[in-house]
Amino acid sequence: MQKIEHIGIAVKDIEKGNAIYAKLLGKGPYKMEEVTSENVLTSFFKVGENKIELLAATSEDSAIHKFLEKNREGIHHIAFAVDDIHAEMERLRQEGFRLLNEEPKRGADNKLICFVHPKTTNGVLVELCQDI
Ligand code: CMX
């Protein structure tokens, strides 16, 4: 693992979230992107070297919709940058973590991604991301 790549925050309304985080961070998102495979609308903010990703559901099938049925808006996942996602997935499998994808999939912001089940990481949904 190289560093924390971003922190994902679940919001009900992306525009309201953008307005709040633009005020908080002093600048607006550098990108907004819909990820149809995940049924989410995302927006990304830069904070120095780090990033914040806001996530809103685009359908009831979305993991974000399910999350917000059970929880308040707030931190949804922590993403770590990796050099070689296949090698890191294999390492985590060997260590007994439950991966939520058999193979890396394409995520927002030009990344290959894989999620690790929060039941195996002390209640935190973890994402691995590798630049494409
Ligand atoms: N953080 C911590 N715990 C979480 C969680 C989250 N984000 N989402 C769910 N959980 C917990 C639930 O509270 C529940 O715990 P309890 O059993 O103690 O109540 C447990 O995980 C549920 O597990 P589950 O029944 O196996 O699964 P769910 O249907 O609730 O789905 C999860 C949870 C993590 C497997 C699913 O959300 C998932 O596959 N996530 C990965 C994909 C994703 O999150 N996509 C959206 C972001 C995409 C992007 O960043 O681009």
GROMACS .gro file of C-alpha atoms and ligand atoms in nm:
model
  183
    1MET     CA    1   0.000   0.000   0.000
    2GLN     CA    2   0.144   0.342  -0.093
    3LYS     CA    3  -0.076   0.601   0.078
    4ILE     CA    4  -0.436   0.694   0.145
    5GLU     CA    5  -0.566   0.782  -0.201
    6HIS     CA    6  -0.900   0.926  -0.091
    7ILE     CA    7  -1.172   0.919   0.169
    8GLY     CA    8  -1.522   0.846   0.041
    9ILE     CA    9  -1.815   1.027   0.199
   10ALA     CA   10  -2.176   0.922   0.135
   11VAL     CA   11  -2.415   1.211   0.073
   12LYS     CA   12  -2.784   1.222  -0.008
   13ASP     CA   13  -2.757   1.509  -0.254
   14ILE     CA   14  -2.435   1.566  -0.451
   15GLU     CA   15  -2.502   1.937  -0.519
   16LYS     CA   16  -2.567   2.011  -0.152
   17GLY     CA   17  -2.255   1.809  -0.063
   18ASN     CA   18  -2.050   2.001  -0.321
   19ALA     CA   19  -2.165   2.334  -0.177
   20ILE     CA   20  -2.072   2.232   0.179
   21TYR     CA   21  -1.730   2.087   0.088
   22ALA     CA   22  -1.648   2.381  -0.143
   23LYS     CA   23  -1.708   2.612   0.152
   24LEU     CA   24  -1.513   2.388   0.389
   25LEU     CA   25  -1.210   2.335   0.165
   26GLY     CA   26  -1.210   2.675  -0.003
   27LYS     CA   27  -1.246   2.540  -0.359
   28GLY     CA   28  -1.494   2.337  -0.558
   29PRO     CA   29  -1.462   1.983  -0.696
   30TYR     CA   30  -1.205   1.928  -0.971
   31LYS     CA   31  -1.419   1.661  -1.129
   32MET     CA   32  -1.764   1.505  -1.120
   33GLU     CA   33  -1.820   1.162  -1.268
   34GLU     CA   34  -2.104   0.914  -1.285
   35VAL     CA   35  -1.993   0.552  -1.236
   36THR     CA   36  -2.277   0.357  -1.394
   37SER     CA   37  -2.139   0.017  -1.288
   38GLU     CA   38  -2.162   0.128  -0.921
   39ASN     CA   39  -2.481   0.337  -0.958
   40VAL     CA   40  -2.312   0.640  -0.807
   41LEU     CA   41  -2.248   1.002  -0.888
   42THR     CA   42  -1.913   1.116  -0.753
   43SER     CA   43  -1.732   1.443  -0.706
   44PHE     CA   44  -1.366   1.482  -0.617
   45PHE     CA   45  -1.195   1.753  -0.415
   46LYS     CA   46  -0.819   1.797  -0.375
   47VAL     CA   47  -0.678   1.875  -0.033
   48GLY     CA   48  -0.304   1.907  -0.083
   49GLU     CA   49  -0.193   1.558  -0.189
   50ASN     CA   50  -0.514   1.399  -0.067
   51LYS     CA   51  -0.861   1.367  -0.206
   52ILE     CA   52  -1.214   1.360  -0.078
   53GLU     CA   53  -1.475   1.175  -0.286
   54LEU     CA   54  -1.840   1.256  -0.233
   55LEU     CA   55  -2.074   0.975  -0.337
   56ALA     CA   56  -2.447   0.993  -0.403
   57ALA     CA   57  -2.669   0.706  -0.516
   58THR     CA   58  -2.821   0.715  -0.864
   59SER     CA   59  -3.052   0.420  -0.801
   60GLU     CA   60  -3.193   0.208  -0.521
   61ASP     CA   61  -2.950  -0.071  -0.621
   62SER     CA   62  -2.658   0.147  -0.524
   63ALA     CA   63  -2.437   0.052  -0.226
   64ILE     CA   64  -2.467   0.419  -0.125
   65HIS     CA   65  -2.848   0.402  -0.118
   66LYS     CA   66  -2.830   0.091   0.104
   67PHE     CA   67  -2.569   0.256   0.327
   68LEU     CA   68  -2.785   0.568   0.376
   69GLU     CA   69  -3.091   0.358   0.463
   70LYS     CA   70  -2.898   0.229   0.765
   71ASN     CA   71  -2.660   0.517   0.844
   72ARG     CA   72  -2.641   0.891   0.847
   73GLU     CA   73  -2.440   1.073   0.580
   74GLY     CA   74  -2.069   1.038   0.656
   75ILE     CA   75  -1.751   0.843   0.590
   76HIS     CA   76  -1.825   0.545   0.368
   77HIS     CA   77  -1.480   0.409   0.281
   78ILE     CA   78  -1.106   0.467   0.289
   79ALA     CA   79  -0.916   0.407  -0.034
   80PHE     CA   80  -0.548   0.311  -0.050
   81ALA     CA   81  -0.331   0.359  -0.358
   82VAL     CA   82  -0.146   0.047  -0.470
   83ASP     CA   83   0.113  -0.013  -0.742
   84ASP     CA   84  -0.005  -0.358  -0.845
   85ILE     CA   85  -0.367  -0.427  -0.756
   86HIS     CA   86  -0.355  -0.794  -0.861
   87ALA     CA   87  -0.058  -0.861  -0.633
   88GLU     CA   88  -0.214  -0.668  -0.345
   89MET     CA   89  -0.545  -0.855  -0.384
   90GLU     CA   90  -0.362  -1.186  -0.376
   91ARG     CA   91  -0.164  -1.077  -0.067
   92LEU     CA   92  -0.484  -0.976   0.115
   93ARG     CA   93  -0.659  -1.302   0.015
   94GLN     CA   94  -0.367  -1.499   0.160
   95GLU     CA   95  -0.397  -1.292   0.479
   96GLY     CA   96  -0.764  -1.394   0.510
   97PHE     CA   97  -0.939  -1.069   0.411
   98ARG     CA   98  -1.269  -1.100   0.225
   99LEU     CA   99  -1.246  -0.926  -0.112
  100LEU     CA  100  -1.569  -0.804  -0.266
  101ASN     CA  101  -1.445  -0.846  -0.624
  102GLU     CA  102  -1.280  -1.151  -0.779
  103GLU     CA  103  -1.109  -0.924  -1.031
  104PRO     CA  104  -1.032  -0.550  -1.020
  105LYS     CA  105  -1.302  -0.336  -1.179
  106ARG     CA  106  -1.301   0.008  -1.331
  107GLY     CA  107  -1.386   0.282  -1.080
  108ALA     CA  108  -1.407   0.661  -1.082
  109ASP     CA  109  -1.111   0.889  -1.157
  110ASN     CA  110  -0.928   0.648  -1.392
  111LYS     CA  111  -0.864   0.373  -1.141
  112LEU     CA  112  -0.881  -0.002  -1.119
  113ILE     CA  113  -1.047  -0.079  -0.788
  114CYS     CA  114  -1.130  -0.359  -0.546
  115PHE     CA  115  -1.321  -0.340  -0.217
  116VAL     CA  116  -1.249  -0.532   0.104
  117HIS     CA  117  -1.546  -0.632   0.321
  118PRO     CA  118  -1.577  -0.415   0.637
  119LYS     CA  119  -1.649  -0.726   0.847
  120THR     CA  120  -1.284  -0.826   0.796
  121THR     CA  121  -1.132  -0.479   0.856
  122ASN     CA  122  -1.272  -0.372   1.194
  123GLY     CA  123  -1.583  -0.219   1.042
  124VAL     CA  124  -1.418  -0.004   0.775
  125LEU     CA  125  -1.492  -0.052   0.405
  126VAL     CA  126  -1.150  -0.044   0.236
  127GLU     CA  127  -1.086   0.022  -0.132
  128LEU     CA  128  -0.768  -0.053  -0.323
  129CYS     CA  129  -0.700   0.166  -0.627
  130GLN     CA  130  -0.441   0.153  -0.897
  131ASP     CA  131  -0.396   0.422  -1.161
  132ILE     CA  132  -0.489   0.302  -1.508
  133CMX     N1  133  -1.865   0.082   0.609
  133CMX     C1  134  -1.869   0.002   0.716
  133CMX     N2  135  -1.960  -0.098   0.733
  133CMX     C2  136  -2.048  -0.116   0.633
  133CMX     C3  137  -2.049  -0.036   0.518
  133CMX     C4  138  -1.953   0.067   0.507
  133CMX     N3  139  -1.948   0.145   0.401
  133CMX     N4  140  -2.150  -0.078   0.438
  133CMX     C5  141  -2.210  -0.181   0.500
  133CMX     N5  142  -2.149  -0.204   0.617
  133CMX     C6  143  -2.181  -0.305   0.717
  133CMX     C7  144  -2.329  -0.303   0.753
  133CMX     O1  145  -2.356  -0.207   0.851
  133CMX     C8  146  -2.353  -0.444   0.800
  133CMX     O2  147  -2.307  -0.459   0.933
  133CMX     P1  148  -2.399  -0.533   1.042
  133CMX     O3  149  -2.416  -0.672   0.990
  133CMX     O4  150  -2.316  -0.527   1.167
  133CMX     O5  151  -2.527  -0.457   1.047
  133CMX     C9  152  -2.264  -0.525   0.708
  133CMX     O6  153  -2.163  -0.435   0.658
  133CMX    C10  154  -2.348  -0.574   0.594
  133CMX     O7  155  -2.282  -0.657   0.519
  133CMX     P2  156  -2.356  -0.734   0.398
  133CMX     O8  157  -2.494  -0.775   0.438
  133CMX     O9  158  -2.259  -0.837   0.348
  133CMX    O10  159  -2.364  -0.629   0.283
  133CMX     P3  160  -2.449  -0.505   0.238
  133CMX    O11  161  -2.550  -0.549   0.139
  133CMX    O12  162  -2.492  -0.412   0.346
  133CMX    O13  163  -2.329  -0.435   0.157
  133CMX    C11  164  -2.099  -0.400   0.124
  133CMX    C12  165  -2.215  -0.389   0.220
  133CMX    C13  166  -1.980  -0.331   0.188
  133CMX    C14  167  -2.067  -0.547   0.097
  133CMX    C15  168  -2.141  -0.329  -0.011
  133CMX    O14  169  -2.176  -0.195   0.019
  133CMX    C16  170  -2.033  -0.331  -0.116
  133CMX    O15  171  -2.019  -0.430  -0.189
  133CMX     N6  172  -1.955  -0.222  -0.127
  133CMX    C17  173  -1.853  -0.208  -0.229
  133CMX    C18  174  -1.899  -0.127  -0.346
  133CMX    C19  175  -1.932   0.014  -0.307
  133CMX    O16  176  -1.934   0.052  -0.192
  133CMX     N7  177  -1.959   0.094  -0.411
  133CMX    C20  178  -1.987   0.236  -0.393
  133CMX    C21  179  -1.864   0.321  -0.404
  133CMX    C22  180  -1.811   0.320  -0.546
  133CMX    C23  181  -1.696   0.415  -0.570
  133CMX    O17  182  -1.620   0.452  -0.478
  133CMX    O18  183  -1.680   0.453  -0.689
   0.00000   0.00000   0.00000
